[in-house]
CSV table of C-alpha atoms in Angstrom, one decimal:
chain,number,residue,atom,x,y,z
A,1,UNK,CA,24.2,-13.8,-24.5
A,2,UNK,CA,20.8,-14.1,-22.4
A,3,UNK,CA,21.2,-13.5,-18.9
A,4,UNK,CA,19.1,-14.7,-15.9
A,5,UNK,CA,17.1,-12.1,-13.7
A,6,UNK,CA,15.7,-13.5,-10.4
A,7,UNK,CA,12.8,-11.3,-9.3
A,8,UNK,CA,11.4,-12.9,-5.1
A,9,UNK,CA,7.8,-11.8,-5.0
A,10,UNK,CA,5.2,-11.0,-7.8
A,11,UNK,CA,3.0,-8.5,-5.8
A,12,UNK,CA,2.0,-5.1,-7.6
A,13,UNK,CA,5.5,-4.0,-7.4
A,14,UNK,CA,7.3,-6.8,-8.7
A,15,UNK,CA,4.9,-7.3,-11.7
A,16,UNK,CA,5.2,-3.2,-12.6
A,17,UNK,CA,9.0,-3.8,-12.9
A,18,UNK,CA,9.2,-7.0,-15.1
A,19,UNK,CA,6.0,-5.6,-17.4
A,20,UNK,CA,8.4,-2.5,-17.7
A,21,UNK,CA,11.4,-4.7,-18.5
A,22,UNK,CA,9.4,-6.4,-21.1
A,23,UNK,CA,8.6,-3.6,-23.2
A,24,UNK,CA,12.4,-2.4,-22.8
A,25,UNK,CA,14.2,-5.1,-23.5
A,26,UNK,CA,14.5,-5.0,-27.1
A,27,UNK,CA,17.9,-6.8,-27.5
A,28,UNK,CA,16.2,-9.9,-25.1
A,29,UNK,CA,18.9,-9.7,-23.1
A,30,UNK,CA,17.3,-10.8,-19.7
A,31,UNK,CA,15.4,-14.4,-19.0
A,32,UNK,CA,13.3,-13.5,-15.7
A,33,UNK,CA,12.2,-15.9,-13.3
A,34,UNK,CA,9.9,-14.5,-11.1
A,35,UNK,CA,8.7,-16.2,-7.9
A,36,UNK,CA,5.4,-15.7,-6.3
A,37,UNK,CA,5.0,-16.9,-2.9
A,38,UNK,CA,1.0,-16.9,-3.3
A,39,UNK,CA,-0.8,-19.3,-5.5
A,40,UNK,CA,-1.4,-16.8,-8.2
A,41,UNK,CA,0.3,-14.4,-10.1
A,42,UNK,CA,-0.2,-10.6,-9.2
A,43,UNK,CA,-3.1,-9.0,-8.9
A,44,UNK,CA,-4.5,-5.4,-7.5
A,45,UNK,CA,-4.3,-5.9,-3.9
A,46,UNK,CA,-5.5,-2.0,-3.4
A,47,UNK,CA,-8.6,-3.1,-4.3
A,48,UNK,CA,-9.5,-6.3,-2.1
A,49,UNK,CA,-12.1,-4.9,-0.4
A,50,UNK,CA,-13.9,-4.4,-3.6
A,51,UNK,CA,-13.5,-8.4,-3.9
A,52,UNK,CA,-14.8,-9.1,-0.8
A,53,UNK,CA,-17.8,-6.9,-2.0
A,54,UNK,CA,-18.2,-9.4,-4.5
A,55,UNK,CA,-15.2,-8.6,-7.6
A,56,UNK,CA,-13.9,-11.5,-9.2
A,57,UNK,CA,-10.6,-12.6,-8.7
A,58,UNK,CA,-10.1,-12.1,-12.3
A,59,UNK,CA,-11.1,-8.6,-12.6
A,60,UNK,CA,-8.4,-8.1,-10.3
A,61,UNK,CA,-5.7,-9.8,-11.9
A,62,UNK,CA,-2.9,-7.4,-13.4
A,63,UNK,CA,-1.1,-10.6,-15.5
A,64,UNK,CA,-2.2,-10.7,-18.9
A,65,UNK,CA,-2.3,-13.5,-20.9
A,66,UNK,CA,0.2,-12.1,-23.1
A,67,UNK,CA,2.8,-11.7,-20.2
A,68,UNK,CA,2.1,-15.6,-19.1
A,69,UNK,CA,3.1,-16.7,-22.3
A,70,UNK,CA,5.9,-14.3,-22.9
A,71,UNK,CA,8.7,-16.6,-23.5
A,72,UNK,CA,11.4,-14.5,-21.9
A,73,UNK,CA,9.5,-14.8,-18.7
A,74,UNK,CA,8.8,-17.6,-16.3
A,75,UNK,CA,6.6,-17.2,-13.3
A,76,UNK,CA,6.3,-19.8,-10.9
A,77,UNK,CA,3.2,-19.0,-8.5
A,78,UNK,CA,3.0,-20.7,-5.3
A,79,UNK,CA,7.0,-20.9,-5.1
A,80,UNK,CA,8.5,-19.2,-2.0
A,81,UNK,CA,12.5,-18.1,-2.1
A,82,UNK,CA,13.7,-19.5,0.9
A,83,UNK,CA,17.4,-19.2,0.6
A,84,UNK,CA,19.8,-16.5,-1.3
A,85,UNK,CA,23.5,-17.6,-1.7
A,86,UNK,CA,25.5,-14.4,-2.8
A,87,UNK,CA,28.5,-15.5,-3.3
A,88,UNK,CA,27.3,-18.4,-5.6
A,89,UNK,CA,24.9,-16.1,-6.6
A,90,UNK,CA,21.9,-18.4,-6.2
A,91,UNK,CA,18.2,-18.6,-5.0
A,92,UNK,CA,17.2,-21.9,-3.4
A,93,UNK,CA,13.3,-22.2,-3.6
A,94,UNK,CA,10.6,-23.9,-1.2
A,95,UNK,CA,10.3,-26.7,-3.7
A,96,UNK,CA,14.3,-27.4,-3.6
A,97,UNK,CA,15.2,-26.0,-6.6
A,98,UNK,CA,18.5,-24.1,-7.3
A,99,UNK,CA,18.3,-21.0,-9.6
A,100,UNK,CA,21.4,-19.2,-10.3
A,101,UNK,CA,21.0,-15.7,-11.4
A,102,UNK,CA,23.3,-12.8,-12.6
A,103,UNK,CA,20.6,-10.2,-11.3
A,104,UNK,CA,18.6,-10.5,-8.7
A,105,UNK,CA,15.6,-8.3,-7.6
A,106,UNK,CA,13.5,-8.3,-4.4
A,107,UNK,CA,10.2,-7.4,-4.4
A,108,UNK,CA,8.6,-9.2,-1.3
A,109,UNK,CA,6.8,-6.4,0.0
A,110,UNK,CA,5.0,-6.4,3.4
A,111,UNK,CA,3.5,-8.6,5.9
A,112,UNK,CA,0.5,-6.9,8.2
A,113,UNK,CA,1.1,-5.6,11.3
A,114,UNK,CA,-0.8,-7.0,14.5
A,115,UNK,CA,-0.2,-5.7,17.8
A,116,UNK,CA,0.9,-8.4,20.4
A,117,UNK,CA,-2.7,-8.2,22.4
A,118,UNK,CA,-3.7,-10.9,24.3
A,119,UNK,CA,-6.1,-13.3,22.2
A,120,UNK,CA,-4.7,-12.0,18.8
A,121,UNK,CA,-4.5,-15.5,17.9
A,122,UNK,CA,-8.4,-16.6,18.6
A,123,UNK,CA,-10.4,-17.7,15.9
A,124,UNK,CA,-12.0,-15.3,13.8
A,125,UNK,CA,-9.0,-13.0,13.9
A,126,UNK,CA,-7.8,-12.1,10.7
A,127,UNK,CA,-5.2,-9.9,8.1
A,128,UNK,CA,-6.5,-8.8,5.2
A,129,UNK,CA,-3.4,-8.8,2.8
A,130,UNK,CA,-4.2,-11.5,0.1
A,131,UNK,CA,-6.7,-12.8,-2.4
A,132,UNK,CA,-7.0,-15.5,1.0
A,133,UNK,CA,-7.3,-13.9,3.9
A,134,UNK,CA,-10.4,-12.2,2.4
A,135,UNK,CA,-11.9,-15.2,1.3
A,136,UNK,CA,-11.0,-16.5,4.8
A,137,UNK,CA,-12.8,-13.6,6.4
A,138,UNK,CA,-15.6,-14.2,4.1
A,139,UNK,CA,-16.3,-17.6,5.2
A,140,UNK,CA,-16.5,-16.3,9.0
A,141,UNK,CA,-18.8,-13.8,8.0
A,142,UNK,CA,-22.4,-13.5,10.1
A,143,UNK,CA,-24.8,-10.9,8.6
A,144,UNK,CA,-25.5,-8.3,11.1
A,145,UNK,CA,-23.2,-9.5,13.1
A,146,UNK,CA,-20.8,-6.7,14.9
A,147,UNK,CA,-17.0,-6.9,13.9
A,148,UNK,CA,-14.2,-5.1,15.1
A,149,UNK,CA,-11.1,-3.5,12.8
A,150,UNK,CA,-8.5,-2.5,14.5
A,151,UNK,CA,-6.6,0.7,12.2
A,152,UNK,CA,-7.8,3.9,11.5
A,153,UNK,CA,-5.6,4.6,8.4
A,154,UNK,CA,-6.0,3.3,4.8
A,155,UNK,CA,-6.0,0.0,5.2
A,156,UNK,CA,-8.1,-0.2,8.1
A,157,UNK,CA,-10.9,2.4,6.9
A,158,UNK,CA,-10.8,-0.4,3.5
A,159,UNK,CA,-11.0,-3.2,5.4
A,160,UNK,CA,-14.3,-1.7,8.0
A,161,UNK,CA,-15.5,-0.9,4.1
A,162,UNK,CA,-15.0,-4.7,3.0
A,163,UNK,CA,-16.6,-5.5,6.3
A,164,UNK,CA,-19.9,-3.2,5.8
A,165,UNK,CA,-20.0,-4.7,2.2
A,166,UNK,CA,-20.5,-8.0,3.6
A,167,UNK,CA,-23.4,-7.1,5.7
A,168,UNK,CA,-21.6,-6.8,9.1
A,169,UNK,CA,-22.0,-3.8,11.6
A,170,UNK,CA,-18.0,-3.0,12.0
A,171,UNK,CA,-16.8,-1.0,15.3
A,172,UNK,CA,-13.2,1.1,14.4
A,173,UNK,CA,-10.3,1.2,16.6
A,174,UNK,CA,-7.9,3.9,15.9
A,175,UNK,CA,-5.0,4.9,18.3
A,176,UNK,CA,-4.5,8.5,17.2
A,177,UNK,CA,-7.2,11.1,17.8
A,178,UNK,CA,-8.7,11.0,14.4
A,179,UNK,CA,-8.9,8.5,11.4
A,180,UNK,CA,-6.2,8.5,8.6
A,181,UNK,CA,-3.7,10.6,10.8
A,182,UNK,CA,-1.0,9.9,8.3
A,183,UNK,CA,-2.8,12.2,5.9
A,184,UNK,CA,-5.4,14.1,7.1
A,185,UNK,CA,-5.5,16.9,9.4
A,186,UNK,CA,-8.0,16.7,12.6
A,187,UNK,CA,-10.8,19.1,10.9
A,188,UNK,CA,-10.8,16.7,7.6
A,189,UNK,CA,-10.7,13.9,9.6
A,190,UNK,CA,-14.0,15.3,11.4
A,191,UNK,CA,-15.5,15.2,8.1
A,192,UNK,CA,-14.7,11.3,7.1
A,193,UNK,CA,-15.6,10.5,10.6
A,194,UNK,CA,-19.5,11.9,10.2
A,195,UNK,CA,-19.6,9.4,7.1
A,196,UNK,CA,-18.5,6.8,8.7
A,197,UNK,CA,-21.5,8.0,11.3
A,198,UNK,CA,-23.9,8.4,8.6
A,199,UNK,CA,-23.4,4.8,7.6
A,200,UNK,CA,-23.8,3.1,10.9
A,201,UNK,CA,-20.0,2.2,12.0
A,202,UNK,CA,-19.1,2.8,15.7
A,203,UNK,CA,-15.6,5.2,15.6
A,204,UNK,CA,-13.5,4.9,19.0
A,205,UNK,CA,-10.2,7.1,18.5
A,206,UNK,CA,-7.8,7.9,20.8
A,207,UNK,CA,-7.7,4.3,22.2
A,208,UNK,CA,-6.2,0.9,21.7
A,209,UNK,CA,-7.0,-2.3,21.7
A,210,UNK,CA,-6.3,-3.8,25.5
A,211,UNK,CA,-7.4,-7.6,24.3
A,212,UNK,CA,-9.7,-9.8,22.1
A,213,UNK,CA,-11.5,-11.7,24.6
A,214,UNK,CA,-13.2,-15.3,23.8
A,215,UNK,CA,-16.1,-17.2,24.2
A,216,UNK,CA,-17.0,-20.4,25.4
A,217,UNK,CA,-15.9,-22.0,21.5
A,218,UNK,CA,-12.6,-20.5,21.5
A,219,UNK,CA,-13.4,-17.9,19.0
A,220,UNK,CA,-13.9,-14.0,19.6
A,221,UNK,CA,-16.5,-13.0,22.3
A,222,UNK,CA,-15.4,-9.5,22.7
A,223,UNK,CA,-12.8,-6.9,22.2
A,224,UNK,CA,-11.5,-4.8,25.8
A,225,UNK,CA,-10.5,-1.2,24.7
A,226,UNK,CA,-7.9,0.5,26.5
A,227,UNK,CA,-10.8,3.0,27.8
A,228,UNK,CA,-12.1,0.2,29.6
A,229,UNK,CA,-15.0,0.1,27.0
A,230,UNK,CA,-16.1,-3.4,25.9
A,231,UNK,CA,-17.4,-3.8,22.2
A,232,UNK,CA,-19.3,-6.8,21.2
A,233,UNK,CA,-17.6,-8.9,18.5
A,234,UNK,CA,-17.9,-12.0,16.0
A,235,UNK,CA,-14.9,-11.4,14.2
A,236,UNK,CA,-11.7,-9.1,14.2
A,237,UNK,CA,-9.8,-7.7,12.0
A,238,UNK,CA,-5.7,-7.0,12.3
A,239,UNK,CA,-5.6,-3.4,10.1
A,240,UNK,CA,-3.0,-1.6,11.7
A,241,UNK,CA,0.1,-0.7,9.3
A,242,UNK,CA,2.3,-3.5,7.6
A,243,UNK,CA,5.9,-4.0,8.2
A,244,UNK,CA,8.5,-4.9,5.3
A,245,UNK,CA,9.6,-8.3,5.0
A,246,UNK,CA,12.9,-8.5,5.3
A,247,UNK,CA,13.6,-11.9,6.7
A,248,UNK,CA,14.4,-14.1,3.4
A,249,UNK,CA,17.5,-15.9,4.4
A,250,UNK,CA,20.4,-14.3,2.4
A,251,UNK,CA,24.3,-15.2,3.3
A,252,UNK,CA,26.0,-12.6,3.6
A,253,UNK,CA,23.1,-10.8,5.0
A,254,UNK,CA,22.8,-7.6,3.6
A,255,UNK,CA,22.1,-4.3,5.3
A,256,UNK,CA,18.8,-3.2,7.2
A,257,UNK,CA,17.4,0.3,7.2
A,258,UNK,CA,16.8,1.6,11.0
A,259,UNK,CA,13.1,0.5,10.9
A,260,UNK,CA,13.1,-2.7,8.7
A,261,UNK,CA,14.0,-3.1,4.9
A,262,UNK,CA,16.9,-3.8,2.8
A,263,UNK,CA,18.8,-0.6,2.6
A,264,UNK,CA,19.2,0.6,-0.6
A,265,UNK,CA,20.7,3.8,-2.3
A,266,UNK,CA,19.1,6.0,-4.2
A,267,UNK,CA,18.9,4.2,-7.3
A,268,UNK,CA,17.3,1.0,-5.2
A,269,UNK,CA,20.7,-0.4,-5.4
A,270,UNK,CA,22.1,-2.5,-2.1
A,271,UNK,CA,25.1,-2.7,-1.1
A,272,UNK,CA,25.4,-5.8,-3.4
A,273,UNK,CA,25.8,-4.8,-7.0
A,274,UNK,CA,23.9,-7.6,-8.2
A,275,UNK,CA,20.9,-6.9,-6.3
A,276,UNK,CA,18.6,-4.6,-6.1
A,277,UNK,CA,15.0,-4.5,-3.5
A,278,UNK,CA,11.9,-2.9,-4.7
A,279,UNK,CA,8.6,-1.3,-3.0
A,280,UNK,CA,8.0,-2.1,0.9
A,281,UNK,CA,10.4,-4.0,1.3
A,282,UNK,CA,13.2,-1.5,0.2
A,283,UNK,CA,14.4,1.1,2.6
A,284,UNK,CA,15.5,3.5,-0.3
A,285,UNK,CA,18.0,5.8,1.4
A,286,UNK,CA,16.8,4.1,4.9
A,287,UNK,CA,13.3,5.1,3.8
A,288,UNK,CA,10.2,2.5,3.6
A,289,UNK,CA,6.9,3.6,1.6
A,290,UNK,CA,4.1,2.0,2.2
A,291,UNK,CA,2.0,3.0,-0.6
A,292,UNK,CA,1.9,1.3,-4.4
A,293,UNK,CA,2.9,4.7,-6.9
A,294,UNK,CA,6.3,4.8,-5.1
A,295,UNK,CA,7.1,1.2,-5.6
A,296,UNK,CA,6.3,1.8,-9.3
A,297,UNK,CA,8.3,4.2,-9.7
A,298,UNK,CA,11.0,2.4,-8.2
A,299,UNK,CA,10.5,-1.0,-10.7
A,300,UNK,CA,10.1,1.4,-13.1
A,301,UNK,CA,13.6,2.7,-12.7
A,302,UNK,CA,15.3,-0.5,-11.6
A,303,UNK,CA,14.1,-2.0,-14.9
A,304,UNK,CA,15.9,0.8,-17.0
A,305,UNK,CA,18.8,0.2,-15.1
A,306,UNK,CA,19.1,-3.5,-16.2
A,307,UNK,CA,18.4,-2.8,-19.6
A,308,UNK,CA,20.6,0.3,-20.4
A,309,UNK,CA,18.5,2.8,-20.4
A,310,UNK,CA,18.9,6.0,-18.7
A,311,UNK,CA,17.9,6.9,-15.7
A,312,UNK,CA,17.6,9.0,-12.8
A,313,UNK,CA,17.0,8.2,-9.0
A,314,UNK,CA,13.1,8.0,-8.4
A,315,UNK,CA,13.8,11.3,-6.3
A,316,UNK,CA,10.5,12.7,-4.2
A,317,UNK,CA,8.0,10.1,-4.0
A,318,UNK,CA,4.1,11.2,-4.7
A,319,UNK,CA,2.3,10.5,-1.0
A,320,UNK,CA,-0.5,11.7,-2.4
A,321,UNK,CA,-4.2,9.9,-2.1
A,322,UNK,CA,-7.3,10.4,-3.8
A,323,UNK,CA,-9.8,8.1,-2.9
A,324,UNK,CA,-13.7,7.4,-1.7
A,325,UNK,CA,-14.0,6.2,2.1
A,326,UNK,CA,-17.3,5.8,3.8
A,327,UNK,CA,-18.8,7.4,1.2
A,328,UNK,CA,-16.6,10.5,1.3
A,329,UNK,CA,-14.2,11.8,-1.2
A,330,UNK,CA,-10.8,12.6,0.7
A,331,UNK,CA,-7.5,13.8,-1.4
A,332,UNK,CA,-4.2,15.0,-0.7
A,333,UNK,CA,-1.7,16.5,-3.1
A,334,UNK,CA,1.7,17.8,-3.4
A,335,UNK,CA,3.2,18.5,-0.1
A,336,UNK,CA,1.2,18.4,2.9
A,337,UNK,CA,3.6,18.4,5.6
A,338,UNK,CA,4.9,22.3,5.0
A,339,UNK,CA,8.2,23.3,4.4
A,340,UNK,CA,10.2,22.3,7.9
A,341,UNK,CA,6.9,23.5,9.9
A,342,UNK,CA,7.3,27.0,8.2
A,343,UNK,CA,4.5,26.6,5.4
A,344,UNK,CA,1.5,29.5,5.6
A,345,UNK,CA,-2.0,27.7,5.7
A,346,UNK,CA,-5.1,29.0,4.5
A,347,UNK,CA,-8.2,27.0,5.6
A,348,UNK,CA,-11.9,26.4,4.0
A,349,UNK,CA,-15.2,24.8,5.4
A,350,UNK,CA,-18.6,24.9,3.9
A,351,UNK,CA,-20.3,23.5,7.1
A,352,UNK,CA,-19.0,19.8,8.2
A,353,UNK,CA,-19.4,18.7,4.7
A,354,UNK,CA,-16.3,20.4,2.7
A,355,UNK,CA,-13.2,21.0,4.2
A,356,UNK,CA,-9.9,21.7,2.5
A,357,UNK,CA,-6.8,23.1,3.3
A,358,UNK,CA,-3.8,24.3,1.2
A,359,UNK,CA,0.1,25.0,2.1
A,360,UNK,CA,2.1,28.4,0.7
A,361,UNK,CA,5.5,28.8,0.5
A,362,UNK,CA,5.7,31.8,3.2
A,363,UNK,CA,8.9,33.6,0.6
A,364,UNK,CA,6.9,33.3,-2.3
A,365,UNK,CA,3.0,32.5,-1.6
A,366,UNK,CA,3.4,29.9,-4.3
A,367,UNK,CA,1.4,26.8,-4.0
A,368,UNK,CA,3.2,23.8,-2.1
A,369,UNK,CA,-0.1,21.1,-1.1
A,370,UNK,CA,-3.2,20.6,0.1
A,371,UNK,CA,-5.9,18.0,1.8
A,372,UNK,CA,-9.2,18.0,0.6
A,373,UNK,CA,-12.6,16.2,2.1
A,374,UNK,CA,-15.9,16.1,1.0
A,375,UNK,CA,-17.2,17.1,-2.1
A,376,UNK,CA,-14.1,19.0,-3.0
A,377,UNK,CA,-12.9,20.1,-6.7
A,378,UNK,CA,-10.4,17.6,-8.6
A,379,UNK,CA,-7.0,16.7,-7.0
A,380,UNK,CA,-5.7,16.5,-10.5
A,381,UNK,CA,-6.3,19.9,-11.3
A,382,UNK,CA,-5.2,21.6,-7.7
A,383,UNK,CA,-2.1,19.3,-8.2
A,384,UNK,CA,-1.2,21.1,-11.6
A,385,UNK,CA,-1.6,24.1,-9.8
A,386,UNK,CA,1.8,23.4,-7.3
A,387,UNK,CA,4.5,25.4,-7.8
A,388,UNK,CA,2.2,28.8,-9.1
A,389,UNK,CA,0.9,31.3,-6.8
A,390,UNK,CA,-2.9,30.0,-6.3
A,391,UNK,CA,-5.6,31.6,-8.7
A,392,UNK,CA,-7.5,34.8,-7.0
A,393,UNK,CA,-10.4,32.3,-7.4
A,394,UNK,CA,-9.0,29.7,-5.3
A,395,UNK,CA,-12.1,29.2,-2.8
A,396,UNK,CA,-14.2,28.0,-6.0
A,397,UNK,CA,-11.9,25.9,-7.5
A,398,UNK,CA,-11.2,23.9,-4.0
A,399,UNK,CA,-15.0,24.5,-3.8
A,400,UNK,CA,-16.6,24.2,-7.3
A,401,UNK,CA,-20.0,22.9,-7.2
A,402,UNK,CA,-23.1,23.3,-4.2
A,403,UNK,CA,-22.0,19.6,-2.1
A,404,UNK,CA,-24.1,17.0,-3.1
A,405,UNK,CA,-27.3,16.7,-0.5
């Protein structure tokens, strides 16, 4: 008999887990109804600042045709859960619909993080977290205009990216000492923040934001650092971290982790048996991740779960980056964070253009991590390289070829 799967949210997450269920679910046991609160099915949010640099929003789509006319799957964008009834075992949508369900899966990821400053509400603030919001903050756009984004990490170094790309001069607010703190070391850091130099962006780190001031139209004048420094500004930009959304009303309510998230185990299950939370919004083991290859793996092993398949908990989750940021290639792989504070480091530097950095296991001298910046050698092969003692010719393969002039 068919059965009726209810997955709430059809971001990257939620997509990865019902494409794997798909291709599992030979018997076609499972009818899936997936909702998507946005207006379109999923699509590659990693890469909206490549959209606002002019990408398609069907080059970013990750729903294939074949998916959207799968049978087996329903997916109703523009449909918001509002409502879960567990012990009738129920979703009631936006739209007033009543769906029941004999699993249920939520995937409704995160919601972006804005600091309560005064004016945070002005016009020509902004998120950038959907497909909208970037065409929102593309509409407001001046040319050579300055703009402020506030977040130093990931998403804020992507979003003063998106900015550049749309011809604005972007100021970058960061809190910590150094950009990307959540990944890089201070001396890597130092090497991100002379590209961001070299390609005009004003970096103030080790500050906050104190308020976005406005001008005589109600919109943003000015942002007021905590420093006391005052940056001119048309436009802001909220890039500081997301938070997962865990307020879709659900009776009983089910379980929190300490800092947000529906508390799973380690096999994404909550304390429901009939329910199981996916991604950012899932505090696996009381644990959120923020970043998209954990969430996959997650789907990945929720979906052999519901179709029989063997399985094991999704175990370590890979925290490791690889990416090109104002124009520099930064990389982290396997662990960087030592063993307990006990790792050995060993440290290289080819002026303030290469810069990497690799943790040993003090017993052993076997390879645990590293970060890398600049033009460094491939993440993929230093990550094959974890577990081994490192190669007498380590320095050339962190280092492989004269950096790029």
């Amino acid at each position: 008999m068919t059965s009726t799967l209810i997955v709430i949210g059809h971001g990257m997450v939620g997509h990865r887990l019902v494409d794997t269920l798909r291709a599992l679910d030979r018997t076609r046991r499972w009818r899936v109804i997936v909702l998507g609160e946005e207006g379109e099915p999923a699509y590659d949010r990693v890469r909206l600042s490549a959209y606002l640099g002019g990408r398609s929003r069907a080059r970013l789509s990750l729903a294939s045709r074949e998916f959207l006319t799968d049978p087996r799957i329903e997916v109703r964008p523009g449909v918001a859960a509002v409502h879960v009834d567990r012990r009738a075992r129920t979703v009631r949508t936006a739209d007033g619909d009543v769906i029941g369900y004999d699993a249920l899966v939520l995937a409704t990821g995160s919601r972006p993080f804005v600091p309560p400053v005064p004016g945070r509400d002005l016009g020509n603030c902004f998120v950038q977290r959907t497909l909208d919001d970037a065409d929102a903050l593309r509409a407001a756009v001046r040319p050579g205009r300055p703009a402020v984004v506030v977040g130093g990490g990931l998403l804020g170094l992507e979003a003063a990216q998106g900015v550049q790309l749309l011809g604005m001069r972007p100021h970058l607010v960061e809190a910590a000492p150094h950009l990307m703190p959540a990944q890089l070391d201070a001396e890597a850091a130092h090497v991100l923040r002379d590209g961001a130099a070299r390609l005009g962006m004003g970096l103030h780190c080790g500050t906050t934001v104190a308020s976005v001031d406005a001008g005589a139209d109600g919109t943003v004048r000015s942002v007021t650092l905590g420093d006391g420094t005052v940056l001119d500004a048309e436009l802001v930009v909220f890039a500081a971290g997301v938070r997962p959304r865990d307020d879709l009303s659900i009776d009983p309510a089910l379980r929190l982790g300490d800092r947000g998230g529906f508390l799973t185990d380690a096999l994404c299950r909550t304390a429901d048996d009939r329910i199981w939370a996916v991604g950012e919004c899932a505090a696996l083991l009381g644990r959120c991740h923020g970043l998209v290859a954990p969430g996959y793996r997650m789907a990945e092993s929720v979906a052999r779960q519901l179709t029989g398949h063997p399985t094991e908990p999704p175990g370590d989750m890979d925290t490791s980056t690889e990416l090109k940021l104002l124009g520099v290639h930064v990389a982290t792989f396997g662990s960087t964070s030592g063993e307990a504070g006990t790792a050995a480091e060993m440290t290289f530097r080819e002026g303030t253009s290469r810069y990497a950095k690799v943790f040993l296991r003090p017993d052993t001298g076997t390879l645990l991590g590293g970060i890398l910046a600049g033009e460094t050698g491939s993440r993929a092969d230093l990550a094959a390289l974890v577990g081994r003692p490192p190669t007498p010719d380590l320095e050339r393969v962190l280092f492989p070829d004269p950096p790029l002039p």
